[in-house]
GROMACS .gro file of C-alpha atoms in nm:
model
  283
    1UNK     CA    1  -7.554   0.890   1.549
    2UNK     CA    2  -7.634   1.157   1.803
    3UNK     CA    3  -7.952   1.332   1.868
    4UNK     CA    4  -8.017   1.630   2.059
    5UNK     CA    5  -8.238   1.683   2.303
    6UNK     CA    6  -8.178   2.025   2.382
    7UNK     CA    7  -8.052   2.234   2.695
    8UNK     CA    8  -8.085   2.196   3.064
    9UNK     CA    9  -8.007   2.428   3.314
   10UNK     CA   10  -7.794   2.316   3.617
   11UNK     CA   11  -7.720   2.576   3.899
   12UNK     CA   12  -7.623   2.858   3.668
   13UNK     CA   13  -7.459   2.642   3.437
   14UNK     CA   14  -7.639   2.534   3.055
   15UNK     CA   15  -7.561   2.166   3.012
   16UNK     CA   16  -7.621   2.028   2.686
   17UNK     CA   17  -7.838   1.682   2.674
   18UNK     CA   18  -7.793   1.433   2.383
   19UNK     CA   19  -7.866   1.093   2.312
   20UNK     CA   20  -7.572   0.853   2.147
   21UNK     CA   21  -7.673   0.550   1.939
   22UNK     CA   22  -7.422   0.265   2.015
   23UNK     CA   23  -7.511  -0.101   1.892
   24UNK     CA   24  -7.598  -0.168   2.246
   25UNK     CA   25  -7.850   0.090   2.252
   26UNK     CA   26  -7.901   0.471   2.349
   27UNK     CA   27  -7.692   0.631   2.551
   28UNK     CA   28  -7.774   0.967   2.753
   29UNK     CA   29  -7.509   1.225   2.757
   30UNK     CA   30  -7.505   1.563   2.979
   31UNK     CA   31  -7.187   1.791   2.897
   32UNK     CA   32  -7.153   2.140   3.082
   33UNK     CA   33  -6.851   2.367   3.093
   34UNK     CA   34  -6.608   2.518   2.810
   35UNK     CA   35  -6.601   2.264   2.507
   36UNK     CA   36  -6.207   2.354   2.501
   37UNK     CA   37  -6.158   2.307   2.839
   38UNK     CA   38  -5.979   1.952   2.987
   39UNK     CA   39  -6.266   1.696   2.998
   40UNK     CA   40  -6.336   1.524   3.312
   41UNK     CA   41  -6.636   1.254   3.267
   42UNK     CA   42  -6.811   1.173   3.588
   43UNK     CA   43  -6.954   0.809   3.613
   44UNK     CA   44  -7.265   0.714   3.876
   45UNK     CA   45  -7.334   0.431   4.047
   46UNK     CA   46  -7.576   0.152   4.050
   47UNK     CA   47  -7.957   0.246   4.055
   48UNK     CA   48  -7.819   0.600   4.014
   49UNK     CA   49  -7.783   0.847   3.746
   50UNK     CA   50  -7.636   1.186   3.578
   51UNK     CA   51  -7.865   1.353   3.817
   52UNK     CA   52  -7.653   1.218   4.101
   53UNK     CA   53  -7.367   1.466   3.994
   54UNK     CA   54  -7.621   1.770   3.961
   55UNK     CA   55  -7.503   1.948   4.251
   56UNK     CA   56  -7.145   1.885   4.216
   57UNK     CA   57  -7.138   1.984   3.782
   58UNK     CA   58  -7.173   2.415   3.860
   59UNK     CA   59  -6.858   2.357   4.107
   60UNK     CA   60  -6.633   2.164   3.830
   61UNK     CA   61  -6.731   2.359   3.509
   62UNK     CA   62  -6.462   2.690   3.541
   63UNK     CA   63  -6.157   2.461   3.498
   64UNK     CA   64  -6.317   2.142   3.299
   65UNK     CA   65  -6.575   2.003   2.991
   66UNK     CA   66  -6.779   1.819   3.241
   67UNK     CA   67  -6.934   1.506   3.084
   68UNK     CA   68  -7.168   1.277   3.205
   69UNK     CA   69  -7.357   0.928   3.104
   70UNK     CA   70  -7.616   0.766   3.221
   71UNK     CA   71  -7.482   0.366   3.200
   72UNK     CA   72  -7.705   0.154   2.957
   73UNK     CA   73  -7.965   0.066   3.217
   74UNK     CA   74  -7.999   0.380   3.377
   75UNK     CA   75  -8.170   0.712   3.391
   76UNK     CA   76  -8.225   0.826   3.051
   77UNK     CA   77  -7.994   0.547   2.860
   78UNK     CA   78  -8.208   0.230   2.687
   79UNK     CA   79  -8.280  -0.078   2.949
   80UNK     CA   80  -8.239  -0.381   2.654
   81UNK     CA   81  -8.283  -0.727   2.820
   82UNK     CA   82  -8.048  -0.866   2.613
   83UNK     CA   83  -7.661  -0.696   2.599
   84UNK     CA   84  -7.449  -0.741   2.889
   85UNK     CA   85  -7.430  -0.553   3.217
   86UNK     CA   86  -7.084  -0.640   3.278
   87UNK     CA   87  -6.878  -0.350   3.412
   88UNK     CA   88  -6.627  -0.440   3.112
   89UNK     CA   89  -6.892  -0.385   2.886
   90UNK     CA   90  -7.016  -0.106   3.024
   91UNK     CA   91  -6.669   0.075   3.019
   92UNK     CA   92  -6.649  -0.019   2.669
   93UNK     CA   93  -6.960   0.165   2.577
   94UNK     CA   94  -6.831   0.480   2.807
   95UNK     CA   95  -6.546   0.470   2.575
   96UNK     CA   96  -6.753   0.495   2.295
   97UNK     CA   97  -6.933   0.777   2.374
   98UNK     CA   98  -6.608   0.952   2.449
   99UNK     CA   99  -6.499   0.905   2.106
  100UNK     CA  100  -6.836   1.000   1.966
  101UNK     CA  101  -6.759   1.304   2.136
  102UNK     CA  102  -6.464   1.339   2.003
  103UNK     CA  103  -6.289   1.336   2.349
  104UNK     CA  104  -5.944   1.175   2.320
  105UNK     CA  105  -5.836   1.235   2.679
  106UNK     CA  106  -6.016   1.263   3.001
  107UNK     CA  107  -5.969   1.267   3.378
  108UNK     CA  108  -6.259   1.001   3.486
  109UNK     CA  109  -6.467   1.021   3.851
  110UNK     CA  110  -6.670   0.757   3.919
  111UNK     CA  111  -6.879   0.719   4.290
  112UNK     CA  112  -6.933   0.387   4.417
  113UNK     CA  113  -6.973   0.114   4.168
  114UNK     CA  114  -6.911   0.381   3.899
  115UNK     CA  115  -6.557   0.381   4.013
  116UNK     CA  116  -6.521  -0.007   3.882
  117UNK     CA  117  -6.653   0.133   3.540
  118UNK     CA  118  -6.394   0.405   3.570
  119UNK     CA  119  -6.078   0.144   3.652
  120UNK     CA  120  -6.237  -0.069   3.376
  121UNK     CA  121  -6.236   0.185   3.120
  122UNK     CA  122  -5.862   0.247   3.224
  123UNK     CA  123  -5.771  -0.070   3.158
  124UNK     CA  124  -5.951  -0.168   2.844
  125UNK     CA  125  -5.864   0.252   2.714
  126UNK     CA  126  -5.517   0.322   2.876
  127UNK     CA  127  -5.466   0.580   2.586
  128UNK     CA  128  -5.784   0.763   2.733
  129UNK     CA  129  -5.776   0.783   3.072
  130UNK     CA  130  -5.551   1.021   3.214
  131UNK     CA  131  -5.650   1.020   3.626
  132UNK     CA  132  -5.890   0.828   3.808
  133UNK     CA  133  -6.097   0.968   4.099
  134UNK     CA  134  -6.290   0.714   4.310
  135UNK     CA  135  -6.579   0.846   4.543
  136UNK     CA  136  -6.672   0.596   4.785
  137UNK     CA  137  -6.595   0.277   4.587
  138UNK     CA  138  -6.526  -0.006   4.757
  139UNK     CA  139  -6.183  -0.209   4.655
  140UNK     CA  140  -6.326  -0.563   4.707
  141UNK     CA  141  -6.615  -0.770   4.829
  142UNK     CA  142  -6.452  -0.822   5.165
  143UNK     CA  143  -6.532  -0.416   5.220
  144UNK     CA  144  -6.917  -0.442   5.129
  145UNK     CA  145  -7.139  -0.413   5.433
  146UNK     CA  146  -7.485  -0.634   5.362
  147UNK     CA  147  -7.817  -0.479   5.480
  148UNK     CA  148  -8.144  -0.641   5.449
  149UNK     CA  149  -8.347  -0.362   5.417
  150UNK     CA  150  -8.186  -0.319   5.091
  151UNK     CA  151  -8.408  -0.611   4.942
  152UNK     CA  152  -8.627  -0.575   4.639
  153UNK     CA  153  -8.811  -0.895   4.520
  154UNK     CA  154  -8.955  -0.878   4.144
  155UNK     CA  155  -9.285  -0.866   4.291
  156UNK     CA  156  -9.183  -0.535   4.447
  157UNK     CA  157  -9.142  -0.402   4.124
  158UNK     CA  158  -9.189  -0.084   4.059
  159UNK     CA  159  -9.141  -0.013   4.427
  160UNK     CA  160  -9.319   0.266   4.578
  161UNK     CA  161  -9.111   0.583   4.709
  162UNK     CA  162  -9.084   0.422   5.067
  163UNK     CA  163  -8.963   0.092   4.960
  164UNK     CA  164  -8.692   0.291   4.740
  165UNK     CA  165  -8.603   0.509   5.052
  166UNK     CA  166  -8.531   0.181   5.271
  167UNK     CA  167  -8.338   0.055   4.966
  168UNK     CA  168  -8.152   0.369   4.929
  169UNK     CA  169  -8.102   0.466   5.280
  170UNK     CA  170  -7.740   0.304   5.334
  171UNK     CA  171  -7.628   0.566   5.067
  172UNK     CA  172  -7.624   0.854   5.325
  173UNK     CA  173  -7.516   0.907   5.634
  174UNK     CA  174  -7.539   1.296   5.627
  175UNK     CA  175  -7.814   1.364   5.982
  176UNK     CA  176  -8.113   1.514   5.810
  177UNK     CA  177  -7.995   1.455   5.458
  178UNK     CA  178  -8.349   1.412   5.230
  179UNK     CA  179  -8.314   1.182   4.921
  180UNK     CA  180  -8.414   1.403   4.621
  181UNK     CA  181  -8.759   1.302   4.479
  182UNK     CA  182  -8.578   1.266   4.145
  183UNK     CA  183  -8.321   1.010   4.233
  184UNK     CA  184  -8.603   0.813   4.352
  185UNK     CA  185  -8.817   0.841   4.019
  186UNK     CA  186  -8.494   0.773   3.758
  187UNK     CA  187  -8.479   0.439   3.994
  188UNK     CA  188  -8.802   0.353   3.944
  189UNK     CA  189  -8.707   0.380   3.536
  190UNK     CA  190  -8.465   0.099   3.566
  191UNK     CA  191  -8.662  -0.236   3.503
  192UNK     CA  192  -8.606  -0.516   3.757
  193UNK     CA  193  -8.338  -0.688   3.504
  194UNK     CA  194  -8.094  -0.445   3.484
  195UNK     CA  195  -8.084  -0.336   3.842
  196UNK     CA  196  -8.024  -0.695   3.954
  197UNK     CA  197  -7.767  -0.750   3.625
  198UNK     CA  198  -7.577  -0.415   3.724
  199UNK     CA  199  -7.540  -0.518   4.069
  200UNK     CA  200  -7.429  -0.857   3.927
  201UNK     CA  201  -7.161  -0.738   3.703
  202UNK     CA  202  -7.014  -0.541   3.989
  203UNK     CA  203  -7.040  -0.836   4.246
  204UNK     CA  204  -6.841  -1.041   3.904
  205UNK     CA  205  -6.592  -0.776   3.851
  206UNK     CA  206  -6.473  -0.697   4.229
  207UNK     CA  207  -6.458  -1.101   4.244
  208UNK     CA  208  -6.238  -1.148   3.980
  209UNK     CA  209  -6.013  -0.940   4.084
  210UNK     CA  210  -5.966  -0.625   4.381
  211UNK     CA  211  -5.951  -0.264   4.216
  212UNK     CA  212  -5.636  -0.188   4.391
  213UNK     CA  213  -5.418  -0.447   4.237
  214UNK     CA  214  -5.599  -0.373   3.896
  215UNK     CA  215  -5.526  -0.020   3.954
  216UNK     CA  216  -5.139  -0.029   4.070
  217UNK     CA  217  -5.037  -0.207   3.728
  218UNK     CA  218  -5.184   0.113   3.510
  219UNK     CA  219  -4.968   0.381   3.631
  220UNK     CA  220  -5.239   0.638   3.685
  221UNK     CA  221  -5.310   0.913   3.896
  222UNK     CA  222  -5.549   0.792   4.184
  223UNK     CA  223  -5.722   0.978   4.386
  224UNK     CA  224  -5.984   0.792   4.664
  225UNK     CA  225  -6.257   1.017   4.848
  226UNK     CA  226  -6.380   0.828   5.092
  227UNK     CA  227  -6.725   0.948   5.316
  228UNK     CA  228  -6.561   0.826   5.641
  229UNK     CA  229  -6.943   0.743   5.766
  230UNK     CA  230  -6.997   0.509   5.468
  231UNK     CA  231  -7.296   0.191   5.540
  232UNK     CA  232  -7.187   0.029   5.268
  233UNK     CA  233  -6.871   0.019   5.220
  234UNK     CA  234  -6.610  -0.007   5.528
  235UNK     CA  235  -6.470   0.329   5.511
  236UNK     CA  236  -6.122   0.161   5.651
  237UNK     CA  237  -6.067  -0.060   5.311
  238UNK     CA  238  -5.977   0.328   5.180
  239UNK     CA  239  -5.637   0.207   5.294
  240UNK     CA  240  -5.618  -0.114   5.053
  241UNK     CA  241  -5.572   0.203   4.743
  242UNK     CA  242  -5.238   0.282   4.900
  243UNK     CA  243  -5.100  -0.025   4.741
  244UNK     CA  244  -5.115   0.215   4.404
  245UNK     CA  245  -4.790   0.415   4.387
  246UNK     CA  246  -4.868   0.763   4.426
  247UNK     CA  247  -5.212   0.681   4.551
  248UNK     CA  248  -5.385   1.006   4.708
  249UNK     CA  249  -5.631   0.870   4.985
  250UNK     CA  250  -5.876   1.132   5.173
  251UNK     CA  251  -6.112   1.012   5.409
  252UNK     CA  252  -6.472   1.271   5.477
  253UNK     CA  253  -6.628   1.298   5.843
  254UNK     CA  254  -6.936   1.327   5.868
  255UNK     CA  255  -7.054   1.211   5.550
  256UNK     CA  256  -7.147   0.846   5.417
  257UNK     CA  257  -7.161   0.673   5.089
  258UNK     CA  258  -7.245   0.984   4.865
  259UNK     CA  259  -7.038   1.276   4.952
  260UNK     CA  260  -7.129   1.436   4.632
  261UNK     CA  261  -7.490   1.486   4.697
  262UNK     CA  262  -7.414   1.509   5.104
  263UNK     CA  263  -7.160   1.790   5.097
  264UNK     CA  264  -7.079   1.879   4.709
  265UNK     CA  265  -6.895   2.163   4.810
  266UNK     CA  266  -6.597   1.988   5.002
  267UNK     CA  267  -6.618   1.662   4.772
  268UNK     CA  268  -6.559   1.969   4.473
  269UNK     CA  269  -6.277   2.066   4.644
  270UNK     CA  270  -6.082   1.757   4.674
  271UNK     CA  271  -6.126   1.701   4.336
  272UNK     CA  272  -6.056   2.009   4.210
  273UNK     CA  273  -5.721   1.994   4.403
  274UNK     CA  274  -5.617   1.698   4.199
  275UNK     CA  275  -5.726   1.789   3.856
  276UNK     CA  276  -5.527   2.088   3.870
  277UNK     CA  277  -5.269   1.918   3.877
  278UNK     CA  278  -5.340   1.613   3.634
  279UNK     CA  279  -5.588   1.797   3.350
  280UNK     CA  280  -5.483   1.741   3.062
  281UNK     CA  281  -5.637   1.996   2.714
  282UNK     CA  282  -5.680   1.856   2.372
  283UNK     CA  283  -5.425   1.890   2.101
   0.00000   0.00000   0.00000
């Protein structure tokens, strides 16, 4: 079942908003751009959101059918205590809503952990997935930089906007770079179980097994944006990707762990330059 909940307006751009009924539970959808047009679905990270790609959406729509999700968990999606938070699971129900949508081919983006989604999704949906773009995710634990001030106990919870800063902060490195008021507020959505699960099924999934060697047995276009700045996720681990023939490795200066909110305009660009050349349009 879908349900629409009408039209948004991002940069000049109408995005259409929808909600997806999978057994799991509701799933938000945001799609902008020509309907014909190759689809490209952008995936966020933990404790993130659609509204992490707002800035970056008006840049993509003249070449692509932009589509977004907000995971189960997240944003606008339903935050059940019971289903899984596994990334598997989680790339299943992307899948899902791609075939709700009727989409039967799509480059996928996804920044930070929603770049393990993405490589998930290839591997359970190799049929689907046409390209894979990773922004800022880290290949393995090994890469992941701890912070303390990242800490939120459950009696934190909901945390006020300065707690969520501190939390946040590691995610930008850009000098003067303001976290958007409503970043902070779709965090505060999540309940305290399914930010710890999330971060869980990530922790699980990069254990089990390090993205690169997932990703060099698909045969997929890979392209790796790295914010060169990143605090946390060693921006030098970019390299481990080049174990994936083909692999297209770029590394930012000057920005951290969210280039697409820190400079959309050149993260746009490096994307752009490699869906040109791996879009594929609907029969």
């Amino acid at each position: 079942m879908t349900v629409s909940d009408g039209n948004l307006h991002v940069g000049d751009e109408t995005t259409e908003s929808s909600t997806l009924s999978l057994d799991d539970g509701d799933i938000h959808v945001c799609q902008t751009g020509p309907r014909d047009a190759p689809a490209l679905l952008l995936i966020h990270g933990s404790a993130s959101s659609t509204r992490s790609w707002d800035r970056l959406v008006p840049l993509l729509t003249g070449s692509h059918r932009v589509i977004r999700i907000d995971l189960l968990g997240h944003g606008r999606s339903a935050k059940p205590a019971g289903p899984s938070y596994a990334v598997p699971d989680q790339a299943r129900r992307a899948g899902e809503a791609l075939d709700r949508l009727g989409v039967g081919r799509a480059i996928v983006a996804g920044h930070s952990s929603g770049g393990a989604v993405a490589t998930a999704l290839a591997e359970r949906r190799p049929d689907l997935v046409t390209a894979l773009a990773l922004v800022n995710t880290g290949p393995g634990m090994h890469a992941f930089i701890p912070s303390e001030s990242a800490v939120i106990t459950p009696s934190q919870w909901p945390p006020t906007d300065e707690q969520l800063r501190r939390f946040a902060g590691t995610a930008f490195s850009r000098a003067g770079y303001r976290i958007p008021q409503e970043l902070l507020d779709e965090v505060r959505m999540m309940t305290y179980h399914t930010l710890t699960a999330t971060m869980q099924g990530i922790r699980d999934y990069l254990e089990q097994r390090a993205l690169p060697d997932r990703l060099a047995v698909l045969g997929r276009p890979l392209l790796v944006i790295f914010g060169e700045d990143d605090r946390r996720w060693r921006s030098s681990s970019a390299a481990d990707y080049r174990v994936v023939p083909g692999a297209e490795v770029e590394l930012l200066p000057g920005l951290g762990h969210s280039p697409i909110l820190e400079d959309p305009e050149r993260t746009a660009r490096s994307l752009l330059a490699f869906t040109a050349v791996h879009a594929v349009r609907e029969d």
